[in-house]
Tab-separated table of C-alpha atoms and ligand atoms in Angstrom:
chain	number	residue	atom	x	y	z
A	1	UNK	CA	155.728	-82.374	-180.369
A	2	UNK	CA	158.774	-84.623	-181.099
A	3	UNK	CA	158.330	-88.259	-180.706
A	4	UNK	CA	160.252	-91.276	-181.041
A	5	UNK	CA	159.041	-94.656	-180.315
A	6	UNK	CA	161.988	-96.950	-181.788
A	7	UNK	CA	164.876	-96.782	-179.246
A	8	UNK	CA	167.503	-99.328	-178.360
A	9	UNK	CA	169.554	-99.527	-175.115
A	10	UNK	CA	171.758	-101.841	-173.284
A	11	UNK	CA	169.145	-104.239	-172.581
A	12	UNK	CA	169.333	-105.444	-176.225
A	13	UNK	CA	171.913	-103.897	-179.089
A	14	UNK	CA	171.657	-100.833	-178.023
A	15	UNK	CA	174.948	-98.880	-177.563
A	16	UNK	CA	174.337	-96.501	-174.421
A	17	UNK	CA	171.957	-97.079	-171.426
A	18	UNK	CA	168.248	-96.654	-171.109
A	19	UNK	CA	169.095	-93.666	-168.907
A	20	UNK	CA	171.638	-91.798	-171.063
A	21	UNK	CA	169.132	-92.246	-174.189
A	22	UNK	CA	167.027	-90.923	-171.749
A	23	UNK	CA	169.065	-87.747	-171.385
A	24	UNK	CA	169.767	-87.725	-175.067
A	25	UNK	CA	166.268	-87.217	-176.196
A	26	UNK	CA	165.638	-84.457	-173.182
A	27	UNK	CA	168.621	-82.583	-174.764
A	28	UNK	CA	167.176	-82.854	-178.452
A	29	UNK	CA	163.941	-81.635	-177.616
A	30	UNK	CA	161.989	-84.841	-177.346
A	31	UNK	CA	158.119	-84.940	-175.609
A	32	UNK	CA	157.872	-88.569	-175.896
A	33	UNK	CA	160.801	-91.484	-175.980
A	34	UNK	CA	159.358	-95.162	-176.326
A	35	UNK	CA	161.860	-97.858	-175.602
A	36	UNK	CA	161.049	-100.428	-178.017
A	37	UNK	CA	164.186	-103.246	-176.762
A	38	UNK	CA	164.031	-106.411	-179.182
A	39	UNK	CA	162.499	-108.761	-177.405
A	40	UNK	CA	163.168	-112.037	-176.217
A	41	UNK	CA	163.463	-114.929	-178.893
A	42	UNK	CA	163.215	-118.545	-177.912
A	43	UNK	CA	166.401	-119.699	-180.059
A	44	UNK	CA	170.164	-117.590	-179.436
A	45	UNK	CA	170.410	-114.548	-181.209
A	46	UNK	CA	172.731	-111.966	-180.454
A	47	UNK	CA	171.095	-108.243	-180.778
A	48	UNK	CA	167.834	-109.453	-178.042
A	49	UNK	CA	166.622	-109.352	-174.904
A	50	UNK	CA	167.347	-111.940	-172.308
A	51	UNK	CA	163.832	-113.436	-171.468
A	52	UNK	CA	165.639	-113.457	-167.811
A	53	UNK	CA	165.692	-109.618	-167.998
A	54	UNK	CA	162.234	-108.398	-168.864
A	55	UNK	CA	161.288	-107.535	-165.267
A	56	UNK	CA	164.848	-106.034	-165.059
A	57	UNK	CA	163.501	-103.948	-168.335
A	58	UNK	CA	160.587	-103.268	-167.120
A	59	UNK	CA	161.524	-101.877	-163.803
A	60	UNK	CA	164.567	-99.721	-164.954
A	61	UNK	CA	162.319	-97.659	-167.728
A	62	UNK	CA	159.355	-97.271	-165.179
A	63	UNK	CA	162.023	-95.814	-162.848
A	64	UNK	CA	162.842	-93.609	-165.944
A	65	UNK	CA	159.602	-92.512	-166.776
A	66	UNK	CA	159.271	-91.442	-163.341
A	67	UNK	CA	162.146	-89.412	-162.757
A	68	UNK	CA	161.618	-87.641	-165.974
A	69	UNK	CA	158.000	-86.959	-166.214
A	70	UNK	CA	158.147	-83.787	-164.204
A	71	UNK	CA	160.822	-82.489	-166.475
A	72	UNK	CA	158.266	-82.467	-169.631
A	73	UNK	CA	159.515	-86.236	-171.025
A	74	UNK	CA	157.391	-88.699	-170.929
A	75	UNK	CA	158.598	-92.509	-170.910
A	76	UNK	CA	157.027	-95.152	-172.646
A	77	UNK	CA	157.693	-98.996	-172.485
A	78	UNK	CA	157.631	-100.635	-175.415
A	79	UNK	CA	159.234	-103.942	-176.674
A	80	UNK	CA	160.235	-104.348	-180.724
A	81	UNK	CA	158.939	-107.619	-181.224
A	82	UNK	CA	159.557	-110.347	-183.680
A	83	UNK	CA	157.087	-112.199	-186.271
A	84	UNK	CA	159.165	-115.796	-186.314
A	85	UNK	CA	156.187	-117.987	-187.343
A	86	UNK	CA	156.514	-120.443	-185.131
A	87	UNK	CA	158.065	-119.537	-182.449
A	88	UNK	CA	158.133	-115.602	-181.520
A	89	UNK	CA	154.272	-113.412	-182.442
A	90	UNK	CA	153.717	-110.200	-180.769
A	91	UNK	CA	150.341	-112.310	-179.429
A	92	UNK	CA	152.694	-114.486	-177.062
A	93	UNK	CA	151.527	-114.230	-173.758
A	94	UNK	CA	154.491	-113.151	-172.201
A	95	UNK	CA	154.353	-109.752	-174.245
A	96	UNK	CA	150.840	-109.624	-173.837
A	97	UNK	CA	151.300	-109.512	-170.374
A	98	UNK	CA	154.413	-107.391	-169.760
A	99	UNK	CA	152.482	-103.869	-169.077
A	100	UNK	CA	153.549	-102.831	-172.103
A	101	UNK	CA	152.417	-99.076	-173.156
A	102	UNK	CA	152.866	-100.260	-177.101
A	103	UNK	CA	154.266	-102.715	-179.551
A	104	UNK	CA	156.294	-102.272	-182.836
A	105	UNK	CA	155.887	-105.463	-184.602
A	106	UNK	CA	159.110	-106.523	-187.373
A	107	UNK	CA	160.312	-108.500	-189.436
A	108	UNK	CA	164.045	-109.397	-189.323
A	109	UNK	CA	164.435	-113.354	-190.066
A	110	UNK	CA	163.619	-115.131	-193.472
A	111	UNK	CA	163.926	-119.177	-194.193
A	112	UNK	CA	167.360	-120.446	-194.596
A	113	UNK	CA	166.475	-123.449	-197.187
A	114	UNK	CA	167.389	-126.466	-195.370
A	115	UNK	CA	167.519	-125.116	-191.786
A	116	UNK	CA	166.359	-122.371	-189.987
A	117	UNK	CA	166.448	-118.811	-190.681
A	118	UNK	CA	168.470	-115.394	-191.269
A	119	UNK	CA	168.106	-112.357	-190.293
A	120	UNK	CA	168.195	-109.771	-193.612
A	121	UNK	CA	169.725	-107.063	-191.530
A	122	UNK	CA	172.928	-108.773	-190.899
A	123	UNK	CA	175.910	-107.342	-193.234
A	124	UNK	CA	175.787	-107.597	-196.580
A	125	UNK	CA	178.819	-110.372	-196.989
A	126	UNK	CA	176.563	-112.472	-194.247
A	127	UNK	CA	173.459	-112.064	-196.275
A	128	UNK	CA	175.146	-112.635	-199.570
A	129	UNK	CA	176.373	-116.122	-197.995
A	130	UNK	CA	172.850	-116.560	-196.307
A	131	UNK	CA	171.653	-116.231	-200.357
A	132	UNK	CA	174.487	-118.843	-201.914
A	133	UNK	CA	172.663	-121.803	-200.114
A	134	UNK	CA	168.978	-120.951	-201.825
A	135	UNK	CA	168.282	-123.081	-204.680
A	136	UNK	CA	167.203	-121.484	-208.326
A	137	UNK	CA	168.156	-118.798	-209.954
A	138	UNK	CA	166.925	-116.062	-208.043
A	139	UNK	CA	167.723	-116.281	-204.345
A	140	UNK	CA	166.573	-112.419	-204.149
A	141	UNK	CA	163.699	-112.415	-205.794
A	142	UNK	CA	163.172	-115.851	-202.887
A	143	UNK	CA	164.460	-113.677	-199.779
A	144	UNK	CA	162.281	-110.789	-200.426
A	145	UNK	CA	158.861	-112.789	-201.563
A	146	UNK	CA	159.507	-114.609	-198.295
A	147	UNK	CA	159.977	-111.931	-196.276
A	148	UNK	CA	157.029	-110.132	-197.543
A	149	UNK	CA	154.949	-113.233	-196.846
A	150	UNK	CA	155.687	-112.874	-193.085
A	151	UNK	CA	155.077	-108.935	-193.310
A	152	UNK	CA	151.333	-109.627	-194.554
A	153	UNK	CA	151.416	-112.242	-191.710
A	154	UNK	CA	152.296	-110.336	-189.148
A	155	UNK	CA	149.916	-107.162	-190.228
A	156	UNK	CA	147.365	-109.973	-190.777
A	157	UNK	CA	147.658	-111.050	-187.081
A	158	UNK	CA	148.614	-107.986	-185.345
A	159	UNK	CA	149.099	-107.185	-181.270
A	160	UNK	CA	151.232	-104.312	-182.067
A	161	UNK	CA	150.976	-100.652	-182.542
A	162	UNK	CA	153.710	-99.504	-185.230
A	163	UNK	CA	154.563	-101.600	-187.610
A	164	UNK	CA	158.872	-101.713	-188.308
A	165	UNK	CA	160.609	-100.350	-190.978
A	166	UNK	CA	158.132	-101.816	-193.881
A	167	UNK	CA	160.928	-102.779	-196.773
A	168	UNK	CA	164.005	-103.919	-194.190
A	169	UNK	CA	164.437	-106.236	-197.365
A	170	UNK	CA	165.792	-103.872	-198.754
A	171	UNK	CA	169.110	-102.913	-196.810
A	172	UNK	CA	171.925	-104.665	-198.223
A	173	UNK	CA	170.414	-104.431	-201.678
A	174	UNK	CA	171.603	-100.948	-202.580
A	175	UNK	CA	169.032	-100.117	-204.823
A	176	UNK	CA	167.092	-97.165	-203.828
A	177	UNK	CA	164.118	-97.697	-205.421
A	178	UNK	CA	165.936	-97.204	-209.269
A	179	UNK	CA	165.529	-98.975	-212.179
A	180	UNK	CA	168.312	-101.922	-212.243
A	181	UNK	CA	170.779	-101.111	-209.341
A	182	UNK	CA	169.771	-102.887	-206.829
A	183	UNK	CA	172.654	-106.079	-206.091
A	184	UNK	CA	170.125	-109.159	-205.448
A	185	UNK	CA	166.715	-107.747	-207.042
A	186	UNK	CA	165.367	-104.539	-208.478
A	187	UNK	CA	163.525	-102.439	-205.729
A	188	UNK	CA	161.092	-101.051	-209.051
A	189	UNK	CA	160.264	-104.372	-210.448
A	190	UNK	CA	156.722	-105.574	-210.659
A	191	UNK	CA	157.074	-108.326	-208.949
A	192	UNK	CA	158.744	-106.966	-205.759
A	193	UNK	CA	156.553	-104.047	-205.736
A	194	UNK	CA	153.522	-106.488	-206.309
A	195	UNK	CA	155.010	-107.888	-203.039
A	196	UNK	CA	155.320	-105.367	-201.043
A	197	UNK	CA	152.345	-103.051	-201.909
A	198	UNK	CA	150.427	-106.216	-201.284
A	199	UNK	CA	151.212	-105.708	-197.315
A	200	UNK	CA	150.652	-101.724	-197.580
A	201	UNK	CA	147.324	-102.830	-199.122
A	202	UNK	CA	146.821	-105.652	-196.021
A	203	UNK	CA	146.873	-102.516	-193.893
A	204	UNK	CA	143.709	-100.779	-194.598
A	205	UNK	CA	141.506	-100.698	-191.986
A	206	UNK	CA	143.535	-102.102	-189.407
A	207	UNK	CA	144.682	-99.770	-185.956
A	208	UNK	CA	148.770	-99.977	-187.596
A	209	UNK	CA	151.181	-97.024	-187.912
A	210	UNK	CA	153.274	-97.101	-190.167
A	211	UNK	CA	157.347	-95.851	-189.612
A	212	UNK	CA	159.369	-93.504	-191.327
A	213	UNK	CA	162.801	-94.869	-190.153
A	214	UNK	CA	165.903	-93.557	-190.680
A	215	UNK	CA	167.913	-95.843	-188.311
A	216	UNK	CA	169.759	-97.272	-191.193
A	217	UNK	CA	170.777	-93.881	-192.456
A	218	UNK	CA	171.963	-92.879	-189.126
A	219	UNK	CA	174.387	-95.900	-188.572
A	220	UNK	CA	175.766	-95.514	-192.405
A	221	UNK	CA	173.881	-98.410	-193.836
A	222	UNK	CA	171.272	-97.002	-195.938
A	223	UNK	CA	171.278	-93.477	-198.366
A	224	UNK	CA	167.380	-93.437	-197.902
A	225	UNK	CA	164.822	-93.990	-195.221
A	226	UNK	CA	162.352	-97.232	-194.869
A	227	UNK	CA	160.316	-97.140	-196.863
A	228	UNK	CA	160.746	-96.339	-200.202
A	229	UNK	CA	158.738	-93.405	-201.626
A	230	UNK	CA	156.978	-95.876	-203.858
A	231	UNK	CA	155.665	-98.116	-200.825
A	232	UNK	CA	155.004	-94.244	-198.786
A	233	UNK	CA	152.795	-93.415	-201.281
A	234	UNK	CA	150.772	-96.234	-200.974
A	235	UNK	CA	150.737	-96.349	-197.498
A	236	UNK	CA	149.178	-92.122	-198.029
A	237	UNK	CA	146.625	-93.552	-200.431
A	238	UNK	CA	145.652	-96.578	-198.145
A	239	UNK	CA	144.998	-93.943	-195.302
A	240	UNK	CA	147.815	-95.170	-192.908
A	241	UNK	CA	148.916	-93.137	-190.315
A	242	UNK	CA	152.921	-92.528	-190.266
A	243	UNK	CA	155.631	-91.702	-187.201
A	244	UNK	CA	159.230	-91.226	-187.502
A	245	UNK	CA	161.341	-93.694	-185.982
A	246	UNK	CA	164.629	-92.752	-185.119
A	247	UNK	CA	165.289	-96.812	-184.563
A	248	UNK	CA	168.426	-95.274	-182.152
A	249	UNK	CA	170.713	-97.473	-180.929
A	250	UNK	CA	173.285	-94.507	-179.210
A	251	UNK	CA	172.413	-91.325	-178.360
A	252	UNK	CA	173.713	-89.582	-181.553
A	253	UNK	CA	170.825	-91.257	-183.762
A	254	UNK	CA	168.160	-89.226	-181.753
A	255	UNK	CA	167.053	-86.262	-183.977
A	256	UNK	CA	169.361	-87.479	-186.668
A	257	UNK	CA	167.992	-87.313	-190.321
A	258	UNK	CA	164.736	-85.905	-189.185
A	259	UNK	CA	164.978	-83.910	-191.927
A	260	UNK	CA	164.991	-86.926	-194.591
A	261	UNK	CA	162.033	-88.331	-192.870
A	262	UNK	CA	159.910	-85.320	-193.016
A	263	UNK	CA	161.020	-84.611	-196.313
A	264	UNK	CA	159.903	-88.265	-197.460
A	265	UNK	CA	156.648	-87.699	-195.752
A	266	UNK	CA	155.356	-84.644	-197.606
A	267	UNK	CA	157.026	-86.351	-201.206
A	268	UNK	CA	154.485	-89.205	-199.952
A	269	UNK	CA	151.428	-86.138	-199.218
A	270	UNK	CA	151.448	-86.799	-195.740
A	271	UNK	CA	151.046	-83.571	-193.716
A	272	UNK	CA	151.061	-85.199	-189.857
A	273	UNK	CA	152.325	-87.801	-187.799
A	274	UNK	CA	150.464	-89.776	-185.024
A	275	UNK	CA	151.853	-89.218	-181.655
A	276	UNK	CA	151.153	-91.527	-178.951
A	277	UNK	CA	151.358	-89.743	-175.354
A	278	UNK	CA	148.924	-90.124	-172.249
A	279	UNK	CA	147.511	-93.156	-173.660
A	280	UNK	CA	146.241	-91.638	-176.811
A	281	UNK	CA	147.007	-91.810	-180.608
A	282	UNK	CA	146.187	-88.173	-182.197
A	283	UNK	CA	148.153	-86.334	-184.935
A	284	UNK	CA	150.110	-83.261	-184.720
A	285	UNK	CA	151.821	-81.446	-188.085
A	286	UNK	CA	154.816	-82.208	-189.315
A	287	UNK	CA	156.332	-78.670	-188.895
A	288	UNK	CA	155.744	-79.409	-185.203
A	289	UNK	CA	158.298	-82.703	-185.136
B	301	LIG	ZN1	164.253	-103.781	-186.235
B	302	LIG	ZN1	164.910	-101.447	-184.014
């Protein structure tokens, strides 16, 4: 069955309404579509959720999952939510207590030395000024130890179900994983893989799936999927479970690049994918997605 539980709409960045992504995913085949909005932060930030509108949220993708449950979709209502130590956990009460049917649980801001934070998804020009106003000699090598920190943090305290594109780090670097390219820090260096197979180690054990997302690829920002092969292959070893995330934010990223994701699953020896549907977690081939 084809899944997807990363899905923007108009209640955050999303391009199209919760109702046309709706149709979108009906068209390409889909058995489940999780809206996963970004949720509410307590500071101004443009791509989120107004706290205001949750019920609003709420409301319009029950109405959704209504209409289209006879017609073999089922609806899910999710929220993306941030770690901002601090000030946003997927533990807050208000997204405890929203009815939610699961969580993905990301990472998108890092310290700004000196005052407050950035998030390392903006464009690369932002980020590179974001970078100019760390002190030392290696602002990268800062940025991505930090934002690993709050990674292992947020596995470490969970309240989510899927856990966001693992090395988001990594998307204005423009390394891919090879020896020397990347622009701020080199993706195959011991010390950034020491960082980041750190958190895929953190994840043993704990009730996480991990996302294959090819959001990036699908908007032009990325030649490769999150995560890198390298961090996959831990993930296999450390007996995570995986799902592809099409992380859509218009229709046209549905069922994009599925075949990058599935090919970057069996490079990693995975073989299946955890569905969620009727309240359940179980696995179904990847042949099958
Ligand atoms: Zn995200
Ligand atoms: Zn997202």
């Amino acid at each position: 069955m084809r899944a997807n539980y990363h899905t923007h709409c108009q209640f955050c960045d999303g391009r199209a309404s919760a109702a046309a992504m709706a149709e979108a995913a009906a068209a390409k085949g889909y058995g489940v579509l999780g809206f996963s909005s970004h949720c509410p932060l307590p500071f101004p930030s443009e791509g989120n959720m107004e706290l205001s509108r949750l019920g609003e949220y709420r409301e319009e993708i029950r109405r959704l999952g209504r209409e289209w449950a006879p017609r073999g979709l089922e609806i899910l209502l999710g929220l993306e939510i941030d770690l901002v130590p601090g000030y946003c956990s997927p533990n807050d009460e208000v997204f405890r207590g929203a009815g939610l049917d699961f969580a993905i649980g990301s990472v998108h801001y890092v310290e700004l030395p000196g005052s407050g934070r950035f998030p390392v998804d903006y464009g690369g020009p932002e980020v590179e000024g974001f970078l100019s106003r760390y002190e030392g000699d290696d602002p990268g090598k800062a940025m991505y130890r930090d934002y690993y920190r709050k990674l292992g943090a947020l596995v470490e305290g969970g309240g989510f179900d899927i856990l966001g594109h693992f090395d988001l780090v990594k998307k204005n670097n423009g390394g891919y994983g090879r020896p020397g390219e990347g622009r701020w820090f080199d993706e195959s260096s011991p010390d950034y893989l020491d960082a980041a197979l750190g958190v895929a180690g953190a994840l043993i054990g704990k009730d996480i799936v991990a996302e294959i997302n090819v959001g990036g690829m699908s908007r032009g920002k990325a030649k490769t999927p999150y995560p890198s092969l390298a961090i996959l292959k831990e993930l296999r070893a450390n007996r995570v479970r995986i799902t592809f995330s099409a992380d859509a934010h218009a229709p046209e990223h549905l069922g994009a690049n599925l075949d990058a994701a599935r090919e970057l699953a069996r490079a990693a020896g995975y073989d299946s994918v955890a569905i969620l549907s009727g309240g359940e977690w179980t696995e179904v081939g990847i042949g099958e997605t």
